[in-house]
Tab-separated table of C-alpha atoms in Angstrom:
chain	number	residue	atom	x	y	z
A	1	MET	CA	25.331	146.039	109.275
A	2	GLY	CA	24.009	146.233	105.690
A	3	ARG	CA	23.685	143.131	103.536
A	4	SER	CA	26.437	144.233	101.173
A	5	LYS	CA	28.868	144.947	104.020
A	6	PHE	CA	28.128	141.530	105.493
A	7	PHE	CA	29.166	139.786	102.247
A	8	VAL	CA	32.322	141.909	102.021
A	9	VAL	CA	33.391	140.914	105.535
A	10	LEU	CA	32.479	137.272	104.857
A	11	ALA	CA	34.564	137.298	101.691
A	12	VAL	CA	37.571	138.703	103.533
A	13	ILE	CA	37.269	136.017	106.227
A	14	MET	CA	37.041	133.264	103.604
A	15	VAL	CA	40.133	134.576	101.809
A	16	VAL	CA	42.115	134.568	105.056
A	17	VAL	CA	40.950	131.047	105.980
A	18	LEU	CA	41.695	129.759	102.490
A	19	SER	CA	45.166	131.282	102.600
A	20	PHE	CA	45.997	129.505	105.842
A	21	SER	CA	44.586	126.250	104.477
A	22	LEU	CA	46.686	126.447	101.347
A	23	TYR	CA	49.803	127.282	103.366
A	24	ALA	CA	49.194	124.343	105.679
A	25	CYS	CA	48.859	121.975	102.711
A	26	LYS	CA	51.942	123.328	100.946
A	27	PRO	CA	55.145	121.228	101.240
A	28	ASP	CA	57.736	122.491	103.719
A	29	GLU	CA	59.954	124.182	101.152
A	30	PRO	CA	62.725	125.422	103.424
A	31	GLU	CA	63.468	121.901	104.825
A	32	ASP	CA	63.253	120.352	101.351
A	33	ASN	CA	65.694	122.909	100.036
A	34	LEU	CA	68.035	122.287	102.943
A	35	ASN	CA	67.940	118.560	102.251
A	36	VAL	CA	68.587	119.070	98.566
A	37	ASN	CA	71.430	121.453	99.298
A	38	ALA	CA	72.953	119.047	101.807
A	39	GLU	CA	72.788	116.186	99.309
A	40	THR	CA	74.120	118.352	96.493
A	41	THR	CA	76.949	119.594	98.687
A	42	ASP	CA	77.882	116.011	99.543
A	43	ASP	CA	77.764	114.917	95.901
A	44	GLU	CA	79.957	117.868	94.971
A	45	TYR	CA	82.594	116.805	97.498
A	46	PHE	CA	85.620	115.871	95.432
A	47	LEU	CA	88.683	113.680	95.682
A	48	GLU	CA	91.889	115.320	94.461
A	49	LEU	CA	94.246	113.180	92.379
A	50	LYS	CA	97.761	114.609	92.063
A	51	GLY	CA	101.027	113.451	90.533
A	52	LEU	CA	99.482	111.192	87.900
A	53	VAL	CA	101.602	110.150	84.928
A	54	ASP	CA	100.636	108.643	81.599
A	55	SER	CA	101.979	105.438	80.085
A	56	GLU	CA	105.057	107.323	78.830
A	57	ASP	CA	105.772	108.763	82.288
A	58	ASN	CA	104.606	112.274	81.378
A	59	LEU	CA	103.179	114.238	84.296
A	60	LEU	CA	99.436	114.874	83.970
A	61	SER	CA	97.376	117.743	85.323
A	62	ASP	CA	95.714	117.304	88.691
A	63	ILE	CA	92.111	116.149	88.510
A	64	ASN	CA	89.143	116.326	90.889
A	65	ILE	CA	86.676	113.435	91.014
A	66	THR	CA	83.342	114.320	92.605
A	67	LYS	CA	81.448	111.988	94.860
A	68	ALA	CA	78.599	112.082	92.335
A	69	THR	CA	81.001	110.718	89.713
A	70	ILE	CA	82.060	107.938	92.073
A	71	LYS	CA	78.416	107.001	92.663
A	72	THR	CA	77.801	106.958	88.914
A	73	LEU	CA	80.749	104.616	88.390
A	74	PHE	CA	79.353	102.383	91.139
A	75	GLU	CA	76.284	101.732	88.962
A	76	THR	CA	78.399	99.919	86.370
A	77	LYS	CA	81.461	98.831	88.379
A	78	PRO	CA	80.312	98.283	91.946
A	79	VAL	CA	82.518	96.981	94.722
A	80	VAL	CA	80.537	95.500	97.597
A	81	PHE	CA	81.604	93.705	100.754
A	82	SER	CA	78.541	92.634	102.712
A	83	ASN	CA	77.961	91.452	106.259
A	84	GLU	CA	77.910	87.928	104.852
A	85	GLU	CA	81.125	88.440	102.865
A	86	PRO	CA	82.998	91.254	104.658
A	87	CYS	CA	86.533	92.581	104.316
A	88	TYR	CA	89.134	92.853	107.066
A	89	ALA	CA	92.158	94.886	108.106
A	90	SER	CA	95.065	92.494	108.572
A	91	ASP	CA	96.103	93.790	112.003
A	92	LYS	CA	92.787	94.378	113.794
A	93	THR	CA	91.105	91.741	115.939
A	94	ASP	CA	88.421	91.666	118.621
A	95	ASP	CA	88.914	90.598	122.241
A	96	ASP	CA	88.759	86.956	121.190
A	97	GLY	CA	91.434	87.362	118.536
A	98	ASN	CA	89.018	87.221	115.602
A	99	PRO	CA	89.416	89.588	112.620
A	100	ILE	CA	86.936	92.478	112.728
A	101	PRO	CA	84.538	92.378	109.735
A	102	HIS	CA	83.554	95.471	107.732
A	103	SER	CA	80.887	95.986	105.093
A	104	VAL	CA	81.836	98.381	102.294
A	105	LYS	CA	80.340	99.922	99.165
A	106	GLY	CA	82.446	101.888	96.723
A	107	VAL	CA	84.593	101.629	93.623
A	108	TYR	CA	88.155	100.631	92.898
A	109	LEU	CA	90.680	103.432	92.501
A	110	GLU	CA	92.010	101.575	89.468
A	111	ASP	CA	88.594	101.873	87.787
A	112	ILE	CA	88.514	105.622	88.500
A	113	LEU	CA	91.922	106.012	86.862
A	114	ALA	CA	90.831	103.988	83.825
A	115	GLU	CA	87.478	105.723	83.346
A	116	TYR	CA	88.240	109.363	84.088
A	117	THR	CA	91.978	109.948	83.608
A	118	ASP	CA	94.790	109.300	81.145
A	119	SER	CA	96.851	107.730	83.912
A	120	ALA	CA	99.096	104.758	83.443
A	121	THR	CA	98.061	101.585	85.223
A	122	ILE	CA	98.489	101.344	88.990
A	123	ASP	CA	101.785	99.451	88.750
A	124	ALA	CA	103.422	102.608	87.368
A	125	TYR	CA	103.387	104.065	90.878
A	126	GLY	CA	105.676	103.252	93.772
A	127	SER	CA	103.866	105.097	96.541
A	128	MET	CA	100.810	107.192	97.314
A	129	THR	CA	100.330	109.858	99.973
A	130	LEU	CA	96.789	109.902	101.361
A	131	SER	CA	95.645	113.125	103.023
A	132	ALA	CA	92.406	113.723	104.905
A	133	THR	CA	90.331	116.746	105.840
A	134	ASP	CA	91.340	116.325	109.512
A	135	ASN	CA	95.070	116.627	108.621
A	136	TYR	CA	95.662	112.876	108.775
A	137	VAL	CA	98.458	111.870	106.387
A	138	THR	CA	99.787	108.415	105.579
A	139	VAL	CA	102.182	107.201	102.907
A	140	VAL	CA	101.210	103.905	101.277
A	141	THR	CA	103.785	101.788	99.470
A	142	GLU	CA	103.255	99.726	96.330
A	143	ASP	CA	103.276	96.462	98.254
A	144	VAL	CA	99.991	97.661	99.791
A	145	PHE	CA	98.128	98.954	96.723
A	146	ASN	CA	99.687	97.206	93.706
A	147	SER	CA	97.278	94.325	93.144
A	148	ALA	CA	99.616	92.851	90.517
A	149	GLY	CA	101.979	92.048	93.394
A	150	ARG	CA	101.279	91.541	97.087
A	151	GLY	CA	98.922	94.491	97.359
A	152	SER	CA	95.157	94.910	97.390
A	153	LYS	CA	92.978	96.966	95.090
A	154	MET	CA	92.244	100.254	96.843
A	155	ILE	CA	88.548	100.940	97.377
A	156	ILE	CA	87.147	104.464	97.485
A	157	ALA	CA	84.198	103.823	99.794
A	158	PHE	CA	81.079	105.971	100.158
A	159	GLU	CA	79.355	103.512	102.489
A	160	TYR	CA	81.092	101.880	105.445
A	161	ASP	CA	79.653	99.457	107.988
A	162	GLY	CA	76.138	100.261	106.823
A	163	VAL	CA	76.548	104.037	107.121
A	164	LEU	CA	76.169	106.216	104.028
A	165	LEU	CA	79.194	108.457	104.424
A	166	ASN	CA	79.006	112.249	104.493
A	167	THR	CA	81.098	115.104	105.813
A	168	SER	CA	79.380	114.890	109.212
A	169	GLU	CA	80.203	111.209	109.749
A	170	LYS	CA	83.348	110.140	111.592
A	171	SER	CA	84.598	108.471	108.403
A	172	GLY	CA	83.933	111.653	106.420
A	173	ALA	CA	82.528	111.789	102.899
A	174	LEU	CA	84.895	109.143	101.493
A	175	ARG	CA	87.129	106.492	102.993
A	176	ALA	CA	90.095	104.528	101.673
A	177	VAL	CA	89.871	100.773	102.199
A	178	PHE	CA	92.632	98.246	101.501
A	179	PRO	CA	91.268	94.741	102.177
A	180	ASP	CA	93.720	92.514	104.052
A	181	GLN	CA	96.184	95.360	104.633
A	182	VAL	CA	97.059	97.172	107.876
A	183	ALA	CA	94.460	99.517	109.322
A	184	ASN	CA	96.547	102.706	109.237
A	185	THR	CA	96.193	102.688	105.430
A	186	TRP	CA	92.376	102.796	105.691
A	187	ALA	CA	92.311	106.593	105.723
A	188	LYS	CA	88.990	108.149	106.679
A	189	LYS	CA	87.868	111.642	105.586
A	190	LEU	CA	89.897	111.066	102.421
A	191	LYS	CA	90.511	114.236	100.416
A	192	THR	CA	93.723	113.900	98.384
A	193	ILE	CA	95.757	111.124	96.801
A	194	GLU	CA	99.227	112.169	95.665
A	195	PHE	CA	100.876	109.595	93.410
A	196	SER	CA	104.605	109.044	93.047
A	197	THR	CA	106.582	106.776	90.760
A	198	GLU	CA	109.271	106.544	93.457
A	199	ILE	CA	109.485	103.084	95.007
A	200	LEU	CA	110.014	103.479	98.731
A	201	LEU	CA	112.588	101.126	100.186
A	202	THR	CA	113.731	101.009	103.790
A	203	PRO	CA	116.646	103.484	103.934
A	204	SER	CA	120.162	102.057	103.752
A	205	VAL	CA	121.739	103.627	106.810
A	206	ASN	CA	125.381	104.599	107.237
A	207	GLN	CA	124.945	106.900	110.253
A	208	LEU	CA	123.271	105.554	113.389
A	209	TYR	CA	122.611	107.484	116.591
A	210	PHE	CA	120.986	106.141	119.737
A	211	TYR	CA	118.004	107.751	121.394
A	212	GLU	CA	119.254	107.172	124.939
A	213	TYR	CA	122.467	109.107	124.243
A	214	LEU	CA	121.232	112.089	122.243
A	215	ASP	CA	122.357	115.459	123.604
A	216	GLN	CA	119.750	117.170	125.762
A	217	GLU	CA	120.116	120.378	123.742
A	218	TYR	CA	117.891	118.840	121.070
A	219	ARG	CA	114.978	118.398	123.444
A	220	GLY	CA	111.894	120.563	123.296
A	221	TYR	CA	108.229	120.579	124.161
A	222	TYR	CA	104.819	121.634	122.945
A	223	SER	CA	101.534	122.315	124.715
A	224	MET	CA	98.065	121.019	123.910
A	225	VAL	CA	94.573	121.492	125.312
A	226	GLU	CA	92.907	118.090	125.352
A	227	GLU	CA	89.570	116.670	126.377
A	228	VAL	CA	89.589	114.900	129.723
A	229	LEU	CA	86.593	113.110	131.187
A	230	PRO	CA	84.769	114.017	133.323
A	231	GLU	CA	86.456	117.394	133.882
A	232	GLY	CA	86.155	118.667	130.311
A	233	THR	CA	89.570	119.887	129.145
A	234	ALA	CA	93.080	120.195	130.553
A	235	ASN	CA	96.424	121.604	129.457
A	236	PHE	CA	99.193	119.134	128.666
A	237	ARG	CA	102.857	119.712	127.874
A	238	TYR	CA	104.768	117.015	125.983
A	239	TYR	CA	108.571	116.704	126.156
A	240	GLY	CA	110.975	114.971	123.823
A	241	PHE	CA	113.474	115.365	121.015
A	242	SER	CA	112.511	117.753	118.235
A	243	ILE	CA	112.915	116.205	114.785
A	244	ALA	CA	113.607	119.674	113.366
A	245	GLU	CA	116.484	120.155	115.835
A	246	LEU	CA	117.894	116.737	114.975
A	247	ILE	CA	117.765	117.603	111.267
A	248	ASP	CA	119.467	120.963	111.872
A	249	ALA	CA	122.235	119.161	113.778
A	250	GLU	CA	122.602	116.641	110.906
A	251	ILE	CA	121.880	113.759	113.238
A	252	LEU	CA	119.097	113.001	110.789
A	253	ASN	CA	119.910	113.805	107.170
A	254	ALA	CA	116.723	114.965	105.497
A	255	GLN	CA	115.564	117.144	102.645
A	256	ALA	CA	112.034	118.143	101.684
A	257	SER	CA	111.742	115.289	99.188
A	258	ASP	CA	112.759	112.571	101.680
A	259	LYS	CA	110.217	110.269	103.324
A	260	MET	CA	110.803	109.002	106.856
A	261	HIS	CA	110.460	105.315	107.691
A	262	LEU	CA	109.326	104.459	111.213
A	263	SER	CA	109.724	101.011	112.694
A	264	ALA	CA	108.122	100.143	116.028
A	265	TRP	CA	107.912	97.085	118.228
A	266	ASP	CA	104.514	97.662	119.717
A	267	TYR	CA	102.151	95.889	122.056
A	268	ASN	CA	98.706	94.979	120.756
A	269	SER	CA	96.386	94.909	123.755
A	270	GLU	CA	93.604	93.289	121.715
A	271	SER	CA	95.667	90.198	120.886
A	272	ASP	CA	98.092	90.433	123.856
A	273	THR	CA	101.078	90.192	121.506
A	274	TRP	CA	104.093	92.225	120.425
A	275	SER	CA	104.592	92.807	116.722
A	276	GLU	CA	106.455	94.970	114.258
A	277	TYR	CA	104.707	98.084	113.014
A	278	GLN	CA	105.966	100.146	110.083
A	279	ALA	CA	104.897	103.508	108.723
A	280	TRP	CA	106.088	106.081	106.226
A	281	THR	CA	105.520	109.809	106.499
A	282	LYS	CA	106.442	112.872	104.486
A	283	TYR	CA	108.753	115.762	105.348
A	284	GLU	CA	105.943	118.224	106.038
A	285	VAL	CA	104.739	115.888	108.788
A	286	TYR	CA	107.891	114.559	110.449
A	287	SER	CA	109.790	117.859	110.350
A	288	VAL	CA	107.352	119.293	112.919
A	289	GLY	CA	107.212	116.081	114.951
A	290	TYR	CA	108.892	114.884	118.119
A	291	LEU	CA	110.152	111.688	119.693
A	292	LEU	CA	108.364	112.097	123.014
A	293	ASP	CA	109.030	110.464	126.371
A	294	GLN	CA	107.411	112.682	129.025
A	295	VAL	CA	104.105	114.438	129.658
A	296	GLU	CA	103.079	117.088	132.178
A	297	ARG	CA	99.463	117.823	132.985
A	298	GLU	CA	98.677	121.250	134.439
A	299	GLU	CA	99.105	121.371	138.216
A	300	GLU	CA	100.551	117.851	138.191
A	301	GLY	CA	104.104	116.545	137.913
A	302	ILE	CA	106.001	115.273	134.886
A	303	GLU	CA	105.413	111.607	134.103
A	304	VAL	CA	107.032	109.147	131.709
A	305	LEU	CA	104.864	108.518	128.668
A	306	ASP	CA	103.452	105.057	128.274
A	307	ARG	CA	105.103	103.118	125.406
A	308	ALA	CA	107.788	105.756	124.857
A	309	PRO	CA	109.344	106.974	122.723
A	310	VAL	CA	106.265	108.169	120.894
A	311	PHE	CA	106.407	109.794	117.462
A	312	ASP	CA	103.841	112.595	117.666
A	313	GLY	CA	103.428	116.315	117.171
A	314	PRO	CA	101.152	119.287	117.789
A	315	THR	CA	99.596	119.088	114.316
A	316	PHE	CA	99.189	115.305	114.180
A	317	SER	CA	95.661	113.947	113.920
A	318	ALA	CA	94.452	110.722	115.510
A	319	GLY	CA	96.020	107.655	113.938
A	320	MET	CA	99.348	109.266	113.009
A	321	THR	CA	101.035	108.563	116.349
A	322	VAL	CA	103.624	105.770	116.472
A	323	LYS	CA	104.442	104.292	119.894
A	324	ASN	CA	107.385	102.181	121.036
A	325	VAL	CA	109.541	103.554	118.221
A	326	LEU	CA	112.438	101.239	117.457
A	327	ALA	CA	113.977	103.207	114.585
A	328	ALA	CA	113.281	106.489	112.822
A	329	SER	CA	115.175	106.489	109.530
A	330	VAL	CA	115.452	108.993	106.712
A	331	PHE	CA	117.830	109.021	103.724
A	332	ASN	CA	121.057	107.466	105.106
A	333	SER	CA	120.544	108.175	108.805
A	334	SER	CA	118.671	106.632	111.697
A	335	ILE	CA	117.927	106.991	115.396
A	336	VAL	CA	117.425	103.727	117.278
A	337	THR	CA	115.890	103.279	120.722
A	338	LEU	CA	117.914	100.693	122.607
A	339	GLU	CA	115.175	100.015	125.156
A	340	THR	CA	112.777	99.066	122.355
A	341	ALA	CA	115.513	97.078	120.607
A	342	PHE	CA	115.954	94.958	123.724
A	343	LYS	CA	112.187	94.386	123.891
A	344	ARG	CA	112.361	92.986	120.382
A	345	TYR	CA	115.659	91.100	120.272
A	346	ASP	CA	116.419	90.079	123.867
A	347	THR	CA	114.170	87.040	123.732
A	348	ASN	CA	116.195	85.286	126.435
A	349	THR	CA	115.985	88.366	128.698
A	350	ASP	CA	119.673	87.959	129.518
A	351	GLY	CA	120.519	91.617	128.853
A	352	GLU	CA	122.358	90.964	125.581
A	353	ILE	CA	121.466	91.389	121.899
A	354	TRP	CA	123.470	91.045	118.691
A	355	VAL	CA	124.545	94.314	117.060
A	356	LYS	CA	124.089	92.675	113.658
A	357	ASP	CA	120.323	92.355	114.233
A	358	LEU	CA	119.976	96.132	114.255
A	359	LEU	CA	122.383	96.611	111.360
A	360	LEU	CA	120.450	94.128	109.218
A	361	LEU	CA	117.170	95.838	110.117
A	362	LEU	CA	118.598	99.151	108.908
A	363	ASN	CA	120.290	97.772	105.767
A	364	MET	CA	123.549	98.868	107.370
A	365	TYR	CA	125.606	95.676	107.276
A	366	ASP	CA	127.961	94.746	104.452
A	367	GLU	CA	130.805	92.274	104.810
A	368	ASP	CA	133.057	94.556	102.772
A	369	ASP	CA	132.514	97.590	105.029
A	370	SER	CA	134.318	98.723	108.131
A	371	TYR	CA	132.660	100.606	110.981
A	372	VAL	CA	133.502	103.507	113.281
A	373	ILE	CA	132.197	103.426	116.848
A	374	THR	CA	132.026	106.783	118.657
A	375	SER	CA	132.077	106.692	122.441
A	376	ILE	CA	130.306	109.073	124.789
A	377	ASP	CA	133.583	111.000	125.300
A	378	ASN	CA	133.870	111.349	121.476
A	379	THR	CA	136.810	108.994	121.051
A	380	THR	CA	136.494	106.609	118.114
A	381	VAL	CA	137.510	103.095	117.205
A	382	GLU	CA	137.407	101.409	113.807
A	383	ILE	CA	136.411	97.750	113.544
A	384	THR	CA	135.872	95.290	110.721
A	385	ALA	CA	132.613	93.842	109.434
A	386	GLU	CA	133.612	90.499	110.944
A	387	GLN	CA	134.119	92.105	114.350
A	388	ILE	CA	130.835	94.005	114.326
A	389	PHE	CA	128.954	90.910	113.154
A	390	ALA	CA	130.073	89.163	116.345
A	391	ALA	CA	129.564	92.206	118.609
A	392	LYS	CA	126.847	92.599	121.225
A	393	PHE	CA	125.003	95.354	123.022
A	394	ILE	CA	124.907	94.613	126.751
A	395	ARG	CA	122.458	96.237	129.116
A	396	ASP	CA	123.123	96.924	132.790
A	397	GLY	CA	120.154	98.765	134.267
A	398	ASP	CA	119.765	101.945	132.223
A	399	GLU	CA	123.291	101.766	130.806
A	400	TYR	CA	124.312	100.125	127.529
A	401	THR	CA	127.739	99.127	126.230
A	402	PHE	CA	129.046	98.048	122.826
A	403	ASN	CA	131.095	94.878	123.224
A	404	TYR	CA	133.431	93.302	120.665
A	405	ASP	CA	136.362	90.941	121.092
A	406	SER	CA	137.351	91.676	124.702
A	407	GLU	CA	136.548	95.392	124.527
A	408	SER	CA	133.601	97.262	126.034
A	409	ILE	CA	132.684	100.781	124.904
A	410	SER	CA	130.193	103.305	126.261
A	411	PHE	CA	128.965	104.416	122.856
A	412	LYS	CA	126.606	106.901	121.229
A	413	LYS	CA	127.080	106.473	117.479
A	414	ILE	CA	127.944	103.894	114.805
A	415	GLU	CA	128.963	104.850	111.271
A	416	VAL	CA	129.913	103.021	108.137
A	417	LYS	CA	133.397	104.177	107.189
A	418	ILE	CA	133.087	105.939	103.852
């Protein structure tokens, strides 16, 4: 090989070696870009605010608040609950009965409204509907979020229990937190807040049906594929009364604007106690729901659901289920479960409860009203407010009777005489 050729080959080798050296020293651009994109995507995640009104009750345009904006607000108006000074949900305790502590970082919803919208103050609103990316929906009343009354300032959290939230976390990118309020209002994966000036009050009922005596024609079922350990998955079929069928039959009177109020008398295994549980839900949710009492797993028989009746549905996400339903009420109508009513009111376990206890729960009693009792054979009897106030439901096995004066009726419906 000639001298000149040797230097040419040497130069080529040096160029190749230098190229590899420079490449090895160069930052890993693809991973950096992925990280930047992931962070940017998370910061661009936005919270939708709908139904806002100004101080003169004029409806405002919907607005989107990005997570980056929330973080910026945190720099000047931070809300922090630490491990040393945590916040608690009012109805969650550990095995020893102690409240479960949570650390939180975020901002108050009220500060978001003040800084970035023309909204009226929080006390202008009577309810809020919180919706999540996993289809979870809960309706929150003003006694939960109105801090001027009994409520707590709502926190929009981007860090929860030491975890910086993002779309891959189980809490999602943002989480609603209401210190000292019930846990079902602490919506994770929060995406939308829909405000309403309507103050939600427990419906005043004038038409009451009883779950145990609903006609079987209103029953239905739906099927679900669910995870089962250790097998993997299995097919389940759930049976119960279709809310849509009950609305069509005018057993429940409901229109698209009506919220449903659910009252349950449920067992808390953590504290080994029974307590009242209440929830509100919107038409789009309850109209596709069921009051369930049976379940059938593939290749196995039908079994009674634990803590039935259960308010649930094929589109419900975790946390929306209500067990041991006592009353499902909407507008002026309600369905009551007598079995659950006896769990709540038959404290002496003597098989008797006062009718007035249910009527008072449902805002159905008035001393100036009279009442119509419909029996199972569709005959009716009219009684006075004084008579119904002294009446009792009596249980004999799985059968219930309405008892007033010296009369006993196998009943299925109670109405206020209009």
